[in-house]
Short mmCIF file of C-alpha atoms and ligand atoms in Angstrom, two decimals:
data_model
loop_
_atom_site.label_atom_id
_atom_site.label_comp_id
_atom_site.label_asym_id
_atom_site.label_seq_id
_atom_site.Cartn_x
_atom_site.Cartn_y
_atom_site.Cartn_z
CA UNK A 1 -17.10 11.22 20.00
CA UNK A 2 -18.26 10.98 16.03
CA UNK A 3 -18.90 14.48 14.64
CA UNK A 4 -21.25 15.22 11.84
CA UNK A 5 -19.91 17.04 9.11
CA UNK A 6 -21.36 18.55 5.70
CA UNK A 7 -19.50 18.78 2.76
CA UNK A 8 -20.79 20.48 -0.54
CA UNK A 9 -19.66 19.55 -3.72
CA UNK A 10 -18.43 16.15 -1.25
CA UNK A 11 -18.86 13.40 -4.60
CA UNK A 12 -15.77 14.39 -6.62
CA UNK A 13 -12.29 15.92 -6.48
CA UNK A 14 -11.37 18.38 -3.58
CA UNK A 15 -14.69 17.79 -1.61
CA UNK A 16 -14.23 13.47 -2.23
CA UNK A 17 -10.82 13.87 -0.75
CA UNK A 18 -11.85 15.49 2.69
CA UNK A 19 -14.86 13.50 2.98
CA UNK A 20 -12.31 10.25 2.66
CA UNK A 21 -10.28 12.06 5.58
CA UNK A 22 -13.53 13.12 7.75
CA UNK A 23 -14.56 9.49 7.20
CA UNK A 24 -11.30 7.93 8.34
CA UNK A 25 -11.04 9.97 10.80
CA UNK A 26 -14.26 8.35 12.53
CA UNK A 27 -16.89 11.45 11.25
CA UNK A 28 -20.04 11.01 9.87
CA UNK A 29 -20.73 12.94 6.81
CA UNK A 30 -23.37 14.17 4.55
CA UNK A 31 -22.16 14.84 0.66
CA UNK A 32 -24.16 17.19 -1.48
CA UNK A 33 -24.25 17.77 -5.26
CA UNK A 34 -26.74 18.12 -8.01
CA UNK A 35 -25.60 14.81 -9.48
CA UNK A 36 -27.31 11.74 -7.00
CA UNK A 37 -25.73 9.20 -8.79
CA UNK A 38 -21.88 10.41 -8.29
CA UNK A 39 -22.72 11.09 -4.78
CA UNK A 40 -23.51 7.48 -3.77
CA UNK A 41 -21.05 6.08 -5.83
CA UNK A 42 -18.64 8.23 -3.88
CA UNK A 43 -20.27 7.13 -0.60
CA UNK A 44 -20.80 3.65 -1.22
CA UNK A 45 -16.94 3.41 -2.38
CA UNK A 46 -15.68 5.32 0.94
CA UNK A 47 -17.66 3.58 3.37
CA UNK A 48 -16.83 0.15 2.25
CA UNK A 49 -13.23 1.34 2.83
CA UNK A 50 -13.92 2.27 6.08
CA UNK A 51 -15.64 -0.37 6.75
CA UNK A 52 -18.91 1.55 8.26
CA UNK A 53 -21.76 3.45 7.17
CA UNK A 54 -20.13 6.80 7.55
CA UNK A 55 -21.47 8.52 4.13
CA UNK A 56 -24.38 9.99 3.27
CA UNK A 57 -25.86 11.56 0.40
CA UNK A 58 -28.09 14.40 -0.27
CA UNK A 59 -28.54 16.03 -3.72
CA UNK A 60 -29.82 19.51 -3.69
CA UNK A 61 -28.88 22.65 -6.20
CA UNK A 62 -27.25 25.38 -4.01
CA UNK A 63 -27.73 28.15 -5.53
CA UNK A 64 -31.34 27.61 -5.21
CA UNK A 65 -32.30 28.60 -1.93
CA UNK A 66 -35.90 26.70 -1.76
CA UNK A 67 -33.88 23.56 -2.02
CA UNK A 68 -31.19 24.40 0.48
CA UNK A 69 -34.38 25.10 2.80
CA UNK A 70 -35.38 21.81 1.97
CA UNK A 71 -31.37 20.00 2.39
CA UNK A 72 -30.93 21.55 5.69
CA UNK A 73 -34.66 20.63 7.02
CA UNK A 74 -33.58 17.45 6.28
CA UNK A 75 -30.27 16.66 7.44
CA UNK A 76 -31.28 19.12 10.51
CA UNK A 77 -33.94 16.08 11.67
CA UNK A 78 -31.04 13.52 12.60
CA UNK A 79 -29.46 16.78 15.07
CA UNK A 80 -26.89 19.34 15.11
CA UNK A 81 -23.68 19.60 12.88
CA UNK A 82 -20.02 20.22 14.08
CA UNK A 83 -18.23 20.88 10.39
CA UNK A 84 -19.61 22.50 7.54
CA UNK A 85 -16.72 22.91 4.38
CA UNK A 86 -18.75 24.65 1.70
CA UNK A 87 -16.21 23.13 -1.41
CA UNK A 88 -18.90 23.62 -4.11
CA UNK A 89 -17.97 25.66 -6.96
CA UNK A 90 -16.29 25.94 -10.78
CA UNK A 91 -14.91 28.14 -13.02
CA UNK A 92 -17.65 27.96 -15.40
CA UNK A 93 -16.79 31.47 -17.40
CA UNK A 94 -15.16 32.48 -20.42
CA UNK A 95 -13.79 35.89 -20.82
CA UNK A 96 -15.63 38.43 -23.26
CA UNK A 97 -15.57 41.87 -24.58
CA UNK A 98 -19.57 41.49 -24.64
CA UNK A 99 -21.00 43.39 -22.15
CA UNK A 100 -24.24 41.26 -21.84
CA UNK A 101 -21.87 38.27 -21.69
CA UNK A 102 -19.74 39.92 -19.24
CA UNK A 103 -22.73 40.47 -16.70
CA UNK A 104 -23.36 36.76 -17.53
CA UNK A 105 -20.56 35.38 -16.65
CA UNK A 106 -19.98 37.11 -13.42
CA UNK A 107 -23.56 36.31 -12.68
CA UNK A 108 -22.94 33.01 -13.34
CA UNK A 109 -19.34 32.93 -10.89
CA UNK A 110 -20.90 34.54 -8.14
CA UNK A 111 -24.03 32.14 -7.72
CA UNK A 112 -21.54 29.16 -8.34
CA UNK A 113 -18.81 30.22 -5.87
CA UNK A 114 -20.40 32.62 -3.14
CA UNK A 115 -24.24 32.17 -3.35
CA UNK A 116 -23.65 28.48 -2.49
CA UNK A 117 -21.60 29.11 0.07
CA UNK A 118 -23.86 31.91 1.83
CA UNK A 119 -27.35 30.16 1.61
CA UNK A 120 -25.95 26.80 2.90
CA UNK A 121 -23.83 28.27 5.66
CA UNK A 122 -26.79 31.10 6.64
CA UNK A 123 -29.37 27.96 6.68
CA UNK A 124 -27.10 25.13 8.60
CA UNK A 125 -26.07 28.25 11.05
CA UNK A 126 -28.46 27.56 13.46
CA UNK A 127 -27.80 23.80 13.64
CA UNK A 128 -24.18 24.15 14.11
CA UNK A 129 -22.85 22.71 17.71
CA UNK A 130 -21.05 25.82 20.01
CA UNK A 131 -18.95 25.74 21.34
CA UNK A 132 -16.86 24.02 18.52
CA UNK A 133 -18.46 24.03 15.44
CA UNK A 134 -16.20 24.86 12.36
CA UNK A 135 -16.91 26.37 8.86
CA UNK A 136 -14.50 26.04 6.16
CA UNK A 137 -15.21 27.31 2.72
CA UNK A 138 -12.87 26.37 -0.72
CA UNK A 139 -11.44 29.95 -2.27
CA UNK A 140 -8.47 29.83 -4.65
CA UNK A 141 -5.15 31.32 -5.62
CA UNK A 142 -7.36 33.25 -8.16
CA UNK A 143 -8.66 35.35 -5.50
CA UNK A 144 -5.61 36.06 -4.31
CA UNK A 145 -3.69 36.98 -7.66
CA UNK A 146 -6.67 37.89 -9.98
CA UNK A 147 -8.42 35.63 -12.45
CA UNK A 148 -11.65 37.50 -13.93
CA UNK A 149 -15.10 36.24 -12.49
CA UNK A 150 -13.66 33.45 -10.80
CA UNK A 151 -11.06 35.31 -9.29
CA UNK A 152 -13.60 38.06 -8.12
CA UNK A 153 -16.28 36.02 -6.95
CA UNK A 154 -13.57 33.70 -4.84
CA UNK A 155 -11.96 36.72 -3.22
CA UNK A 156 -15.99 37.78 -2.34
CA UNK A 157 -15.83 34.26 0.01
CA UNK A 158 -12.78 36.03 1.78
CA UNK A 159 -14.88 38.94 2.70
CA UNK A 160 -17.77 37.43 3.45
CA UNK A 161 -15.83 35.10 6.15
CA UNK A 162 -14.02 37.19 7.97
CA UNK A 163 -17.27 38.81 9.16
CA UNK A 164 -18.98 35.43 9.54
CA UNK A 165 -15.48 34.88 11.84
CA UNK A 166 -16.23 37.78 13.94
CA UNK A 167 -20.11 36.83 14.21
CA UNK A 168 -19.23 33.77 15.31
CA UNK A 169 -16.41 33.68 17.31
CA UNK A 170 -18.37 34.72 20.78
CA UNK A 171 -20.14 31.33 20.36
CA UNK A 172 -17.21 29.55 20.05
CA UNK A 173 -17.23 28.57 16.24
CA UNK A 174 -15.05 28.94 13.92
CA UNK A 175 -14.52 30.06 9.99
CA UNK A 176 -11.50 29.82 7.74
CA UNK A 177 -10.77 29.68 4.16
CA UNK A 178 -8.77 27.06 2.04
CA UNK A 179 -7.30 28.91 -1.00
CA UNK A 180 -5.84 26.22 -3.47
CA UNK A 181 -3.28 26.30 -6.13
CA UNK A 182 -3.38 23.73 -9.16
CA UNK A 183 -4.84 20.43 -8.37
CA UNK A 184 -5.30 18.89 -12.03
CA UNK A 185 -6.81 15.49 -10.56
CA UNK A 186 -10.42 16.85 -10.58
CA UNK A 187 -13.34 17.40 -12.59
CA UNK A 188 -12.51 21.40 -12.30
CA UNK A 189 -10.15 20.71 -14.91
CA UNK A 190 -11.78 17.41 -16.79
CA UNK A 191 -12.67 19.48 -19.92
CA UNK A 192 -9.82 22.06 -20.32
CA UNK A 193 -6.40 20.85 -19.27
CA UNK A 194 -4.06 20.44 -22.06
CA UNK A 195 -0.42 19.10 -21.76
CA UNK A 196 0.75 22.44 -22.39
CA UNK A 197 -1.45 24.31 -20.18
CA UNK A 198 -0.20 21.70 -17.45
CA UNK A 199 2.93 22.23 -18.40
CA UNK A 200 3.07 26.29 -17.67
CA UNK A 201 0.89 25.91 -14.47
CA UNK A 202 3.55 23.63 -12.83
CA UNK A 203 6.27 26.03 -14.08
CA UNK A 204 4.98 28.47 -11.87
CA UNK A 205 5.36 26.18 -9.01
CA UNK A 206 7.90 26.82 -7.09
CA UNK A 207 7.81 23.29 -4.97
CA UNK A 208 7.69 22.19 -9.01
CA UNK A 209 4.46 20.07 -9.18
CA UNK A 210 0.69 19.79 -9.11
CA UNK A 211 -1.03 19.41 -5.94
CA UNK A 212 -3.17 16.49 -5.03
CA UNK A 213 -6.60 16.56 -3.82
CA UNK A 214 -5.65 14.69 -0.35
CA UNK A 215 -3.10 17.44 -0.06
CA UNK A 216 -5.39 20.49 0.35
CA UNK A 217 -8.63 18.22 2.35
CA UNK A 218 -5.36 18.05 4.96
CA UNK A 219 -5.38 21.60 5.65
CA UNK A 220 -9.09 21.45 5.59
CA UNK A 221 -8.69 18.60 8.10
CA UNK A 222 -6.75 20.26 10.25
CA UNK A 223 -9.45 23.59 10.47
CA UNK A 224 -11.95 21.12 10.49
CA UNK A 225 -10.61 19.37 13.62
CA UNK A 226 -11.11 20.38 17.42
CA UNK A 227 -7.17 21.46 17.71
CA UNK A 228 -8.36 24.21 15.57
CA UNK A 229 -10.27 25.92 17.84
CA UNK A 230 -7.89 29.39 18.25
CA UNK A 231 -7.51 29.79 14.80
CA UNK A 232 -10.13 31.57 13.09
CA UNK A 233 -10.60 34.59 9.75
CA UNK A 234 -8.06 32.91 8.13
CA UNK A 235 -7.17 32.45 4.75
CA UNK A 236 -4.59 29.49 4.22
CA UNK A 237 -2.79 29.02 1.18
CA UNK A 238 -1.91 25.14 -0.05
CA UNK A 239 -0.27 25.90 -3.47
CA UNK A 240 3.26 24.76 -3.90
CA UNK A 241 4.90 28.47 -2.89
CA UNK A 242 3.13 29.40 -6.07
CA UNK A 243 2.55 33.56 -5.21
CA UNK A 244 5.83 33.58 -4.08
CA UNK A 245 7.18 32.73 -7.42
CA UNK A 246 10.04 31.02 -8.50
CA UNK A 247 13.09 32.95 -7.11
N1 NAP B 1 -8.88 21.90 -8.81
C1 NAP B 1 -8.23 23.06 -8.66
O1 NAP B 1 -7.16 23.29 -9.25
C2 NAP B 1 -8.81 24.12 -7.75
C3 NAP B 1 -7.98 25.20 -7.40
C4 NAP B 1 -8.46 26.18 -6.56
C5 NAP B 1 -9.75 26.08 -6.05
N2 NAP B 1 -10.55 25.03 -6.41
C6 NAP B 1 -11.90 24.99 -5.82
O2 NAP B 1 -12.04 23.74 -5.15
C7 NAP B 1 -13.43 23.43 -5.05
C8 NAP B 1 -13.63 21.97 -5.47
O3 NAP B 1 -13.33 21.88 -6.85
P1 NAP B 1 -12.64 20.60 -7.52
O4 NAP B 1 -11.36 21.03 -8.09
O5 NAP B 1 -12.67 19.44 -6.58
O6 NAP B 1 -13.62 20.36 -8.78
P2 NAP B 1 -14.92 19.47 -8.99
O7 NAP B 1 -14.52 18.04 -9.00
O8 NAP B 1 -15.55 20.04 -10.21
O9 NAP B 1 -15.83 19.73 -7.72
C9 NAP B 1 -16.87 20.69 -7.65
C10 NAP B 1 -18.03 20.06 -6.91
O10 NAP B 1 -19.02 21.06 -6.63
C11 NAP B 1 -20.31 20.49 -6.89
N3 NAP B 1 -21.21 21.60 -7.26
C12 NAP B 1 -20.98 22.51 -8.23
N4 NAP B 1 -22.04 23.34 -8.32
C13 NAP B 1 -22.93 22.96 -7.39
C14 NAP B 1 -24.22 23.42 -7.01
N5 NAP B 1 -24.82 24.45 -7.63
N6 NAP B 1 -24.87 22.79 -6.01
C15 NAP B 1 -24.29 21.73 -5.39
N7 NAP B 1 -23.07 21.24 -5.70
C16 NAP B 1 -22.40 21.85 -6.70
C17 NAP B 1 -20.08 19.50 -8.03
O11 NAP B 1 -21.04 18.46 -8.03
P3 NAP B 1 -22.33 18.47 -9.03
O12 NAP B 1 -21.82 18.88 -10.38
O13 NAP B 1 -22.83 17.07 -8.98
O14 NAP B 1 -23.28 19.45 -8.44
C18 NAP B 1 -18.71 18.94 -7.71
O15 NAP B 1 -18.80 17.80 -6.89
C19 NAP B 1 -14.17 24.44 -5.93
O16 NAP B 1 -14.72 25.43 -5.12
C20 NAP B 1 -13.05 25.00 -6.81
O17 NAP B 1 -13.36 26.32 -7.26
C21 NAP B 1 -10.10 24.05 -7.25
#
């Protein structure tokens, strides 16, 4: 049977990747952004690979939460929704000493990284199917080992789910994190990476390279899918071995 799946942030990168996989896997599913004309680029280019008018597009700010009233209205119409991964996010600080810029910046992280993530997942709640419906939000190593407002606002999403995993688990749905390592092949890194800076991030990988976006929309896949359905609050780690260290 086709599920419907949502995927935030679904035009480029991480989000791109596991809409390609939902799509090939037979799902229909609705891509948001801000940016309308990445998103049906994206979709036109994956449903002509599949062959099928899997796709769709719907470009709303989520951090605004009259326009996620507005998204979920609307892709609420054509019925319920079996997968929700809430990828949106960024790294959009810069470290500071300034205390005005400090509250800015973690401002700024948290609405990116959580407030996304909470005002799509609160609004699409009631629409998800149970028994079976699965929510999978994007974290990162930085939430795991530290890295300033990103780092704090993506360990926040770890909270925040493992109470949405015991709300939810009575009615049969599901919520688990994806924490990446370094995937350089998106437009997370577009304006920042530097040889060198690649360079020392895959020296602290132990399996010794960079991790593709295919890579971690697997593990989403697989929490995503209905085999899934006894594993829930969990936080699972696609990074190379890289908190273990190189031994
Ligand atoms: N790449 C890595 O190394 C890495 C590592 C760990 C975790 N992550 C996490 O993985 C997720 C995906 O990132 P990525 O690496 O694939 O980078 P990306 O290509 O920059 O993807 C981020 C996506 O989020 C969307 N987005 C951002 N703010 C939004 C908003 N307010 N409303 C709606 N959509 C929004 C962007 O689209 P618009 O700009 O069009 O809105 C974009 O498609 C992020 O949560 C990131 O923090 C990435």
């Amino acid at each position: 049977m086709t599920r419907r799946a949502v995927v935030s942030g679904g035009g480029t990168g991480i989000g791109r990747a596991v809409t390609e996989r939902l799509a090939g896997d037979g799902d229909s599913v609705v891509i948001v952004g801000r940016r309308d004309a990445v998103l049906k680029a994206t979709a036109e280019e994956i449903n002509s690979a599949v062959g099928a008018e899997r796709v769709t597009t719907a470009t709303a700010d989520l951090t605004d939460p009259r326009e996620v009233r507005e998204l979920v209205e609307h892709i609420a119409a054509s019925g319920g929704i079996d997968v929700l991964v809430n990828n949106a996010g960024g790294n959009p600080a810069r470290a500071s000493n300034d205390l005005t810029a400090l509250a800015e910046a973690y401002t700024e992280a948290f609405r990116l990284n959580v407030i996304t993530a909470v005002l799509l997942t609160e609004a699409l709640i009631p629409h998800l199917i149970r028994p079976g419906g699965r929510i999978v939000s994007v974290s990162s190593i930085a939430a795991l080992r530290g890295n300033g407002p990103y780092g704090a606002a993506k360990a926040a999403l770890h909270g925040w789910a493992m109470g949405l995993a015991q709300q939810l688990a009575p009615e049969g749905v599901t919520v688990n994190i994806v924490a990446p390592g370094f995937v350089p092949a998106t437009e997370f890194w577009s304006e920042r990476l530097t040889p060198q800076l690649q360079a020392e991030r895959i020296a602290q990988i132990p399996l010794g390279r960079a991790g593709t976006p295919r890579e971690v929309a697997a593990g989403i896949a697989h929490l995503a899918s209905p085999e899934a359905g006894w594993t829930t609050g969990q936080i699972l780690q696609i990074n190379g071995g890289t908190l273990l260290g190189r031994g």
